[in-house]
């Protein structure tokens, strides 16, 4: 995610704050100003938000460090006004592991709440009225305890891909398998997301954001799981294109432009006697035109470091890699020589055909 400020690393995981987080702090300051609060009260309110988000970071670390036990790394944790997002490389596919990873986040908030409950004196002698209206030094930690309890309860809502929804999917997956479990959890997640948005219009605009986040998250994760299921057991060879246009490293930019206009290709493999030496994208070509480099060989502007797949590799692996890297295509090799190319469009066509055949 762009526009994020790095706060440093914990256990190799980057902690980032998205710039929109500033809007949240600004909104808090604005609300306090409208109430006519003095500087100290405003700073305390901002300090409270920061303390809440410190708990959110610990929650996300709970997910990330549990995933690490199963060999899954987390690149970063991003803080958004609506909460934190731990970018795990992937979710564990074993239901038991997903269950543990999903539970670990809220479990951290349970521990924080318990610790606060243990150290704080009982509330019996406190004035009940107005106690929770403003943040004060006297109620700061009580409010933090309260927020942690709310976080646990909110995450218990089975709105996939929120934590509760992941727990639900994992539990369903024990009985129904991952594909069917995801379908059910994602449908329920989308239903609840619509409900969040609806409630959000009346009570809290943050719920609208969370609803949108859940809705599209559920949709895309469901699609990916269904797609990967279609690809199971198939090799890259079955999903690759063998009819494609290549360039020679000595071809000029002008030659490449001709091929770009004549055919349907947007990206080219640069090949020399069956060996892949680079790739060239349409935008690289257009850039060369802008730089008035029409006569130079494509070898000078192509990408030299190219990841390749083997015809025997799993098709699901190529699909996942294409989704992750957003690379337009990958060359496919057989015995070290160029045998085809693979891209997302072609794999999607493969999926379409497979799904049409199975219905
Ligand atoms: Zn969580």
CSV table of C-alpha atoms and ligand atoms in Angstrom, one decimal:
chain,number,residue,atom,x,y,z
A,1,UNK,CA,0.0,0.0,0.0
A,2,UNK,CA,1.3,3.4,-0.9
A,3,UNK,CA,1.2,6.6,1.2
A,4,UNK,CA,2.2,4.8,4.3
A,5,UNK,CA,4.6,5.9,7.0
A,6,UNK,CA,6.8,3.2,8.4
A,7,UNK,CA,7.0,2.9,12.2
A,8,UNK,CA,9.7,0.3,12.1
A,9,UNK,CA,9.8,-3.5,12.4
A,10,UNK,CA,8.7,-6.1,14.9
A,11,UNK,CA,10.0,-9.6,14.3
A,12,UNK,CA,10.8,-8.7,10.8
A,13,UNK,CA,7.3,-7.3,10.1
A,14,UNK,CA,7.0,-3.7,8.9
A,15,UNK,CA,4.5,-1.7,10.9
A,16,UNK,CA,3.0,1.0,8.6
A,17,UNK,CA,0.5,3.8,9.2
A,18,UNK,CA,-1.7,4.7,6.3
A,19,UNK,CA,-1.9,8.5,5.7
A,20,UNK,CA,-5.7,8.4,6.2
A,21,UNK,CA,-5.0,7.6,9.8
A,22,UNK,CA,-4.1,11.3,10.2
A,23,UNK,CA,-7.8,12.0,9.2
A,24,UNK,CA,-8.9,10.0,12.2
A,25,UNK,CA,-6.7,12.0,14.6
A,26,UNK,CA,-7.9,15.2,12.9
A,27,UNK,CA,-11.5,14.1,13.4
A,28,UNK,CA,-10.9,13.4,17.1
A,29,UNK,CA,-9.2,16.8,17.5
A,30,UNK,CA,-12.1,18.4,15.6
A,31,UNK,CA,-14.7,16.7,17.8
A,32,UNK,CA,-13.0,17.8,21.0
A,33,UNK,CA,-12.7,21.3,19.7
A,34,UNK,CA,-16.4,21.4,19.0
A,35,UNK,CA,-17.1,20.3,22.5
A,36,UNK,CA,-15.0,23.2,23.7
A,37,UNK,CA,-12.4,20.9,25.2
A,38,UNK,CA,-9.1,22.4,26.4
A,39,UNK,CA,-5.7,21.3,25.0
A,40,UNK,CA,-5.1,18.7,27.7
A,41,UNK,CA,-8.4,17.0,27.1
A,42,UNK,CA,-7.8,17.0,23.3
A,43,UNK,CA,-4.3,15.5,23.7
A,44,UNK,CA,-5.7,12.9,26.1
A,45,UNK,CA,-8.3,11.9,23.5
A,46,UNK,CA,-5.7,11.6,20.8
A,47,UNK,CA,-3.5,9.6,23.2
A,48,UNK,CA,-6.4,7.3,23.8
A,49,UNK,CA,-6.8,6.6,20.1
A,50,UNK,CA,-3.1,5.9,19.9
A,51,UNK,CA,-3.4,3.5,22.8
A,52,UNK,CA,-6.3,1.7,21.1
A,53,UNK,CA,-4.2,1.4,17.9
A,54,UNK,CA,-1.3,0.1,19.9
A,55,UNK,CA,-3.7,-2.7,21.1
A,56,UNK,CA,-4.7,-3.2,17.4
A,57,UNK,CA,-1.0,-3.7,16.4
A,58,UNK,CA,-0.7,-6.3,19.2
A,59,UNK,CA,-3.8,-8.0,17.8
A,60,UNK,CA,-2.4,-8.1,14.3
A,61,UNK,CA,0.9,-9.4,15.6
A,62,UNK,CA,-1.1,-12.1,17.3
A,63,UNK,CA,-2.2,-13.2,13.8
A,64,UNK,CA,1.2,-12.7,12.2
A,65,UNK,CA,3.3,-14.5,14.8
A,66,UNK,CA,0.9,-17.5,14.9
A,67,UNK,CA,1.1,-17.7,11.1
A,68,UNK,CA,4.8,-17.6,11.4
A,69,UNK,CA,4.7,-20.8,13.5
A,70,UNK,CA,3.2,-22.5,10.4
A,71,UNK,CA,5.9,-21.1,8.1
A,72,UNK,CA,3.8,-18.2,6.7
A,73,UNK,CA,5.5,-14.8,6.7
A,74,UNK,CA,3.9,-11.4,7.1
A,75,UNK,CA,5.3,-8.6,5.1
A,76,UNK,CA,3.6,-5.8,6.9
A,77,UNK,CA,0.9,-4.6,9.3
A,78,UNK,CA,-0.9,-1.5,8.0
A,79,UNK,CA,-2.9,0.7,10.3
A,80,UNK,CA,-6.0,2.2,8.7
A,81,UNK,CA,-8.6,4.4,10.5
A,82,UNK,CA,-11.0,1.3,10.5
A,83,UNK,CA,-8.4,-0.9,12.1
A,84,UNK,CA,-5.3,-2.9,11.3
A,85,UNK,CA,-4.5,-5.3,8.4
A,86,UNK,CA,-1.8,-7.9,8.6
A,87,UNK,CA,-0.6,-8.8,5.1
A,88,UNK,CA,0.0,-12.5,5.5
A,89,UNK,CA,1.7,-14.1,2.4
A,90,UNK,CA,-1.4,-16.4,2.4
A,91,UNK,CA,-3.8,-18.0,4.8
A,92,UNK,CA,-3.0,-21.4,6.0
A,93,UNK,CA,-5.1,-24.0,4.0
A,94,UNK,CA,-5.4,-26.5,6.9
A,95,UNK,CA,-8.5,-25.6,8.8
A,96,UNK,CA,-6.9,-26.1,12.2
A,97,UNK,CA,-4.1,-23.7,11.3
A,98,UNK,CA,-6.5,-21.1,10.0
A,99,UNK,CA,-8.5,-21.5,13.2
A,100,UNK,CA,-5.4,-20.8,15.3
A,101,UNK,CA,-4.3,-17.8,13.2
A,102,UNK,CA,-7.8,-16.3,13.3
A,103,UNK,CA,-8.3,-16.8,17.0
A,104,UNK,CA,-4.8,-15.5,17.9
A,105,UNK,CA,-5.8,-11.8,17.2
A,106,UNK,CA,-8.8,-11.5,19.4
A,107,UNK,CA,-7.0,-13.7,22.0
A,108,UNK,CA,-4.5,-10.9,22.4
A,109,UNK,CA,-7.3,-8.4,23.2
A,110,UNK,CA,-8.7,-10.9,25.7
A,111,UNK,CA,-5.3,-11.0,27.5
A,112,UNK,CA,-5.0,-7.2,27.5
A,113,UNK,CA,-8.5,-6.9,28.9
A,114,UNK,CA,-7.8,-9.5,31.6
A,115,UNK,CA,-4.6,-7.8,32.6
A,116,UNK,CA,-6.3,-4.4,32.8
A,117,UNK,CA,-9.2,-5.9,34.8
A,118,UNK,CA,-6.7,-7.5,37.2
A,119,UNK,CA,-4.7,-4.3,37.8
A,120,UNK,CA,-7.5,-1.8,37.9
A,121,UNK,CA,-9.5,-1.3,41.1
A,122,UNK,CA,-13.1,-2.4,41.0
A,123,UNK,CA,-15.5,0.3,39.6
A,124,UNK,CA,-17.9,0.1,42.5
A,125,UNK,CA,-16.9,3.3,44.2
A,126,UNK,CA,-16.6,5.3,41.0
A,127,UNK,CA,-19.3,7.7,39.9
A,128,UNK,CA,-21.2,5.8,37.3
A,129,UNK,CA,-22.9,8.7,35.6
A,130,UNK,CA,-20.9,10.5,32.9
A,131,UNK,CA,-17.9,8.3,33.8
A,132,UNK,CA,-17.7,7.0,30.2
A,133,UNK,CA,-18.6,10.2,28.4
A,134,UNK,CA,-15.1,11.8,28.3
A,135,UNK,CA,-11.7,10.4,28.4
A,136,UNK,CA,-10.1,11.5,31.7
A,137,UNK,CA,-6.9,10.4,33.4
A,138,UNK,CA,-9.1,8.6,35.9
A,139,UNK,CA,-11.0,6.5,33.3
A,140,UNK,CA,-8.4,6.2,30.6
A,141,UNK,CA,-7.5,2.6,31.4
A,142,UNK,CA,-11.1,1.6,32.0
A,143,UNK,CA,-12.0,2.8,28.6
A,144,UNK,CA,-9.1,0.9,27.1
A,145,UNK,CA,-10.4,-2.2,28.9
A,146,UNK,CA,-13.8,-1.5,27.4
A,147,UNK,CA,-12.5,-1.0,23.9
A,148,UNK,CA,-10.6,-4.3,24.0
A,149,UNK,CA,-13.8,-6.1,25.1
A,150,UNK,CA,-15.6,-4.4,22.2
A,151,UNK,CA,-12.8,-5.5,19.8
A,152,UNK,CA,-13.2,-9.1,20.9
A,153,UNK,CA,-17.0,-8.9,20.5
A,154,UNK,CA,-16.9,-7.2,17.1
A,155,UNK,CA,-14.4,-9.7,15.8
A,156,UNK,CA,-16.6,-12.5,17.0
A,157,UNK,CA,-19.2,-11.5,14.3
A,158,UNK,CA,-18.9,-14.2,11.6
A,159,UNK,CA,-18.4,-11.7,8.8
A,160,UNK,CA,-15.8,-13.4,6.6
A,161,UNK,CA,-13.0,-12.3,6.0
A,162,UNK,CA,-13.1,-10.7,9.5
A,163,UNK,CA,-11.7,-12.9,12.3
A,164,UNK,CA,-15.1,-14.4,13.3
A,165,UNK,CA,-15.7,-15.3,9.6
A,166,UNK,CA,-12.4,-17.0,9.3
A,167,UNK,CA,-13.1,-19.0,12.4
A,168,UNK,CA,-16.5,-20.0,10.9
A,169,UNK,CA,-14.8,-21.0,7.6
A,170,UNK,CA,-12.2,-23.1,9.4
A,171,UNK,CA,-14.9,-24.8,11.4
A,172,UNK,CA,-17.0,-25.5,8.3
A,173,UNK,CA,-13.9,-26.7,6.4
A,174,UNK,CA,-13.4,-29.5,8.9
A,175,UNK,CA,-16.7,-31.0,7.7
A,176,UNK,CA,-17.4,-29.6,4.2
A,177,UNK,CA,-14.0,-28.9,2.7
A,178,UNK,CA,-12.4,-25.6,2.1
A,179,UNK,CA,-14.2,-24.7,-1.1
A,180,UNK,CA,-17.8,-25.2,0.1
A,181,UNK,CA,-16.8,-23.7,3.5
A,182,UNK,CA,-15.5,-20.5,1.8
A,183,UNK,CA,-18.6,-20.2,-0.3
A,184,UNK,CA,-20.9,-20.3,2.8
A,185,UNK,CA,-18.7,-18.1,4.9
A,186,UNK,CA,-18.3,-15.5,2.1
A,187,UNK,CA,-22.0,-15.4,1.4
A,188,UNK,CA,-22.7,-14.8,5.1
A,189,UNK,CA,-19.9,-12.2,5.1
A,190,UNK,CA,-21.4,-10.3,2.2
A,191,UNK,CA,-24.9,-10.4,3.8
A,192,UNK,CA,-23.5,-9.1,7.1
A,193,UNK,CA,-21.5,-6.5,5.2
A,194,UNK,CA,-24.6,-5.1,3.6
A,195,UNK,CA,-26.1,-5.0,7.1
A,196,UNK,CA,-23.0,-3.1,8.4
A,197,UNK,CA,-23.4,-0.5,5.6
A,198,UNK,CA,-27.1,-0.1,6.4
A,199,UNK,CA,-26.5,0.4,10.2
A,200,UNK,CA,-23.5,2.6,9.4
A,201,UNK,CA,-25.7,5.1,7.6
A,202,UNK,CA,-27.7,5.7,10.8
A,203,UNK,CA,-25.0,5.3,13.5
A,204,UNK,CA,-21.4,5.3,12.5
A,205,UNK,CA,-19.8,6.1,9.1
A,206,UNK,CA,-16.9,3.8,10.0
A,207,UNK,CA,-19.2,0.8,9.7
A,208,UNK,CA,-19.9,1.8,6.1
A,209,UNK,CA,-16.2,1.5,5.3
A,210,UNK,CA,-15.8,-1.7,7.2
A,211,UNK,CA,-18.9,-3.1,5.4
A,212,UNK,CA,-17.4,-2.2,2.0
A,213,UNK,CA,-14.1,-3.8,3.1
A,214,UNK,CA,-15.8,-7.0,4.2
A,215,UNK,CA,-18.0,-7.2,1.1
A,216,UNK,CA,-15.2,-7.0,-1.5
A,217,UNK,CA,-12.8,-9.0,0.7
A,218,UNK,CA,-15.3,-11.9,0.9
A,219,UNK,CA,-16.1,-11.7,-2.8
A,220,UNK,CA,-12.5,-11.8,-4.0
A,221,UNK,CA,-11.3,-14.4,-1.5
A,222,UNK,CA,-14.2,-16.7,-2.5
A,223,UNK,CA,-13.4,-16.3,-6.2
A,224,UNK,CA,-9.7,-17.1,-5.6
A,225,UNK,CA,-10.5,-20.3,-3.6
A,226,UNK,CA,-13.0,-21.5,-6.3
A,227,UNK,CA,-10.5,-20.8,-9.0
A,228,UNK,CA,-7.6,-22.6,-7.3
A,229,UNK,CA,-10.0,-25.5,-6.9
A,230,UNK,CA,-10.5,-25.6,-10.6
A,231,UNK,CA,-6.8,-25.5,-11.2
A,232,UNK,CA,-6.0,-28.3,-8.8
A,233,UNK,CA,-4.3,-31.2,-10.4
A,234,UNK,CA,-3.5,-29.3,-13.6
A,235,UNK,CA,-0.1,-28.3,-14.9
A,236,UNK,CA,1.2,-25.1,-16.4
A,237,UNK,CA,1.4,-26.9,-19.8
A,238,UNK,CA,-2.4,-27.2,-19.9
A,239,UNK,CA,-3.0,-23.5,-19.3
A,240,UNK,CA,-0.2,-22.0,-21.3
A,241,UNK,CA,-0.4,-20.4,-24.8
A,242,UNK,CA,1.8,-22.0,-27.4
A,243,UNK,CA,0.7,-19.7,-30.2
A,244,UNK,CA,2.5,-16.4,-29.6
A,245,UNK,CA,4.9,-13.9,-31.1
A,246,UNK,CA,8.4,-13.5,-29.9
A,247,UNK,CA,11.1,-11.0,-30.5
A,248,UNK,CA,14.8,-11.5,-31.2
A,249,UNK,CA,17.2,-9.4,-29.0
A,250,UNK,CA,18.5,-7.8,-32.2
A,251,UNK,CA,15.0,-6.7,-33.3
A,252,UNK,CA,14.6,-2.9,-33.1
A,253,UNK,CA,12.0,-1.0,-31.3
A,254,UNK,CA,10.4,-0.3,-34.7
A,255,UNK,CA,10.2,-4.0,-35.4
A,256,UNK,CA,8.6,-4.6,-32.0
A,257,UNK,CA,6.0,-1.8,-32.7
A,258,UNK,CA,5.1,-3.4,-36.0
A,259,UNK,CA,4.4,-6.7,-34.2
A,260,UNK,CA,2.5,-4.8,-31.4
A,261,UNK,CA,0.2,-3.3,-34.0
A,262,UNK,CA,-0.2,-6.4,-36.2
A,263,UNK,CA,-1.0,-8.9,-33.4
A,264,UNK,CA,-3.0,-9.2,-30.2
A,265,UNK,CA,0.1,-9.3,-28.0
A,266,UNK,CA,0.8,-6.6,-25.5
A,267,UNK,CA,3.9,-8.2,-24.0
A,268,UNK,CA,6.6,-10.1,-25.8
A,269,UNK,CA,9.1,-12.7,-24.8
A,270,UNK,CA,12.6,-11.9,-26.2
A,271,UNK,CA,14.1,-15.2,-27.3
A,272,UNK,CA,17.5,-16.2,-28.8
A,273,UNK,CA,17.7,-19.8,-30.2
A,274,UNK,CA,15.0,-21.1,-27.8
A,275,UNK,CA,16.5,-19.4,-24.7
A,276,UNK,CA,14.5,-16.7,-23.0
A,277,UNK,CA,16.7,-13.6,-22.7
A,278,UNK,CA,14.1,-11.0,-21.6
A,279,UNK,CA,10.6,-9.7,-21.7
A,280,UNK,CA,9.2,-6.5,-23.2
A,281,UNK,CA,6.0,-4.7,-22.3
A,282,UNK,CA,3.9,-2.3,-24.3
A,283,UNK,CA,4.7,0.5,-21.8
A,284,UNK,CA,8.4,-0.1,-22.2
A,285,UNK,CA,7.9,0.2,-26.0
A,286,UNK,CA,5.9,3.4,-25.7
A,287,UNK,CA,8.5,4.8,-23.4
A,288,UNK,CA,11.2,4.0,-26.0
A,289,UNK,CA,9.2,5.8,-28.7
A,290,UNK,CA,8.9,8.9,-26.4
A,291,UNK,CA,12.7,8.8,-26.0
A,292,UNK,CA,13.1,8.6,-29.8
A,293,UNK,CA,14.8,5.2,-29.6
A,294,UNK,CA,13.1,3.7,-32.6
A,295,UNK,CA,16.3,2.2,-34.0
A,296,UNK,CA,17.9,0.7,-30.9
A,297,UNK,CA,17.6,-3.1,-30.4
A,298,UNK,CA,15.0,-4.3,-27.9
A,299,UNK,CA,17.8,-5.9,-25.9
A,300,UNK,CA,18.7,-2.5,-24.6
A,301,UNK,CA,15.2,-1.7,-23.1
A,302,UNK,CA,13.9,-5.2,-22.2
A,303,UNK,CA,13.6,-6.6,-18.7
A,304,UNK,CA,16.4,-9.0,-18.3
A,305,UNK,CA,15.6,-10.7,-15.0
A,306,UNK,CA,12.6,-12.9,-15.9
A,307,UNK,CA,10.9,-15.4,-13.7
A,308,UNK,CA,10.0,-18.5,-15.6
A,309,UNK,CA,7.8,-21.5,-15.0
A,310,UNK,CA,8.3,-25.1,-16.1
A,311,UNK,CA,5.6,-27.0,-18.1
A,312,UNK,CA,5.4,-29.5,-15.2
A,313,UNK,CA,4.8,-26.8,-12.5
A,314,UNK,CA,1.4,-26.6,-10.9
A,315,UNK,CA,-1.0,-24.3,-12.7
A,316,UNK,CA,-2.4,-23.0,-9.4
A,317,UNK,CA,1.1,-21.9,-8.5
A,318,UNK,CA,1.5,-19.8,-11.7
A,319,UNK,CA,-2.0,-18.4,-11.1
A,320,UNK,CA,-1.1,-17.3,-7.5
A,321,UNK,CA,2.2,-15.9,-8.6
A,322,UNK,CA,0.5,-13.9,-11.4
A,323,UNK,CA,-2.0,-12.5,-9.0
A,324,UNK,CA,0.6,-11.6,-6.4
A,325,UNK,CA,3.3,-10.1,-8.7
A,326,UNK,CA,0.8,-8.5,-11.2
A,327,UNK,CA,3.3,-9.4,-13.9
A,328,UNK,CA,1.6,-9.5,-17.3
A,329,UNK,CA,3.0,-12.9,-18.2
A,330,UNK,CA,5.7,-15.5,-17.6
A,331,UNK,CA,7.6,-17.6,-20.1
A,332,UNK,CA,7.2,-21.4,-19.7
A,333,UNK,CA,10.2,-23.6,-20.3
A,334,UNK,CA,10.5,-27.3,-21.2
A,335,UNK,CA,14.0,-28.7,-20.8
A,336,UNK,CA,15.3,-25.2,-20.5
A,337,UNK,CA,13.8,-24.0,-23.8
A,338,UNK,CA,10.9,-21.7,-24.4
A,339,UNK,CA,7.7,-23.8,-24.8
A,340,UNK,CA,4.9,-21.3,-24.1
A,341,UNK,CA,3.7,-18.3,-22.2
A,342,UNK,CA,1.3,-18.1,-19.3
A,343,UNK,CA,-0.8,-15.1,-18.3
A,344,UNK,CA,-3.9,-14.5,-16.1
A,345,UNK,CA,-6.3,-14.1,-19.0
A,346,UNK,CA,-5.4,-17.5,-20.4
A,347,UNK,CA,-5.7,-19.2,-17.0
A,348,UNK,CA,-9.1,-17.5,-16.5
A,349,UNK,CA,-10.2,-18.9,-19.8
A,350,UNK,CA,-9.0,-22.3,-18.7
A,351,UNK,CA,-11.1,-21.9,-15.5
A,352,UNK,CA,-14.2,-20.8,-17.6
A,353,UNK,CA,-13.9,-23.9,-19.8
A,354,UNK,CA,-13.4,-26.2,-16.8
A,355,UNK,CA,-16.4,-24.7,-14.9
A,356,UNK,CA,-18.6,-24.9,-18.0
A,357,UNK,CA,-17.6,-28.6,-18.4
A,358,UNK,CA,-18.4,-29.4,-14.8
A,359,UNK,CA,-21.9,-27.9,-14.8
B,1,LIG,ZN1,-7.9,-9.9,13.6
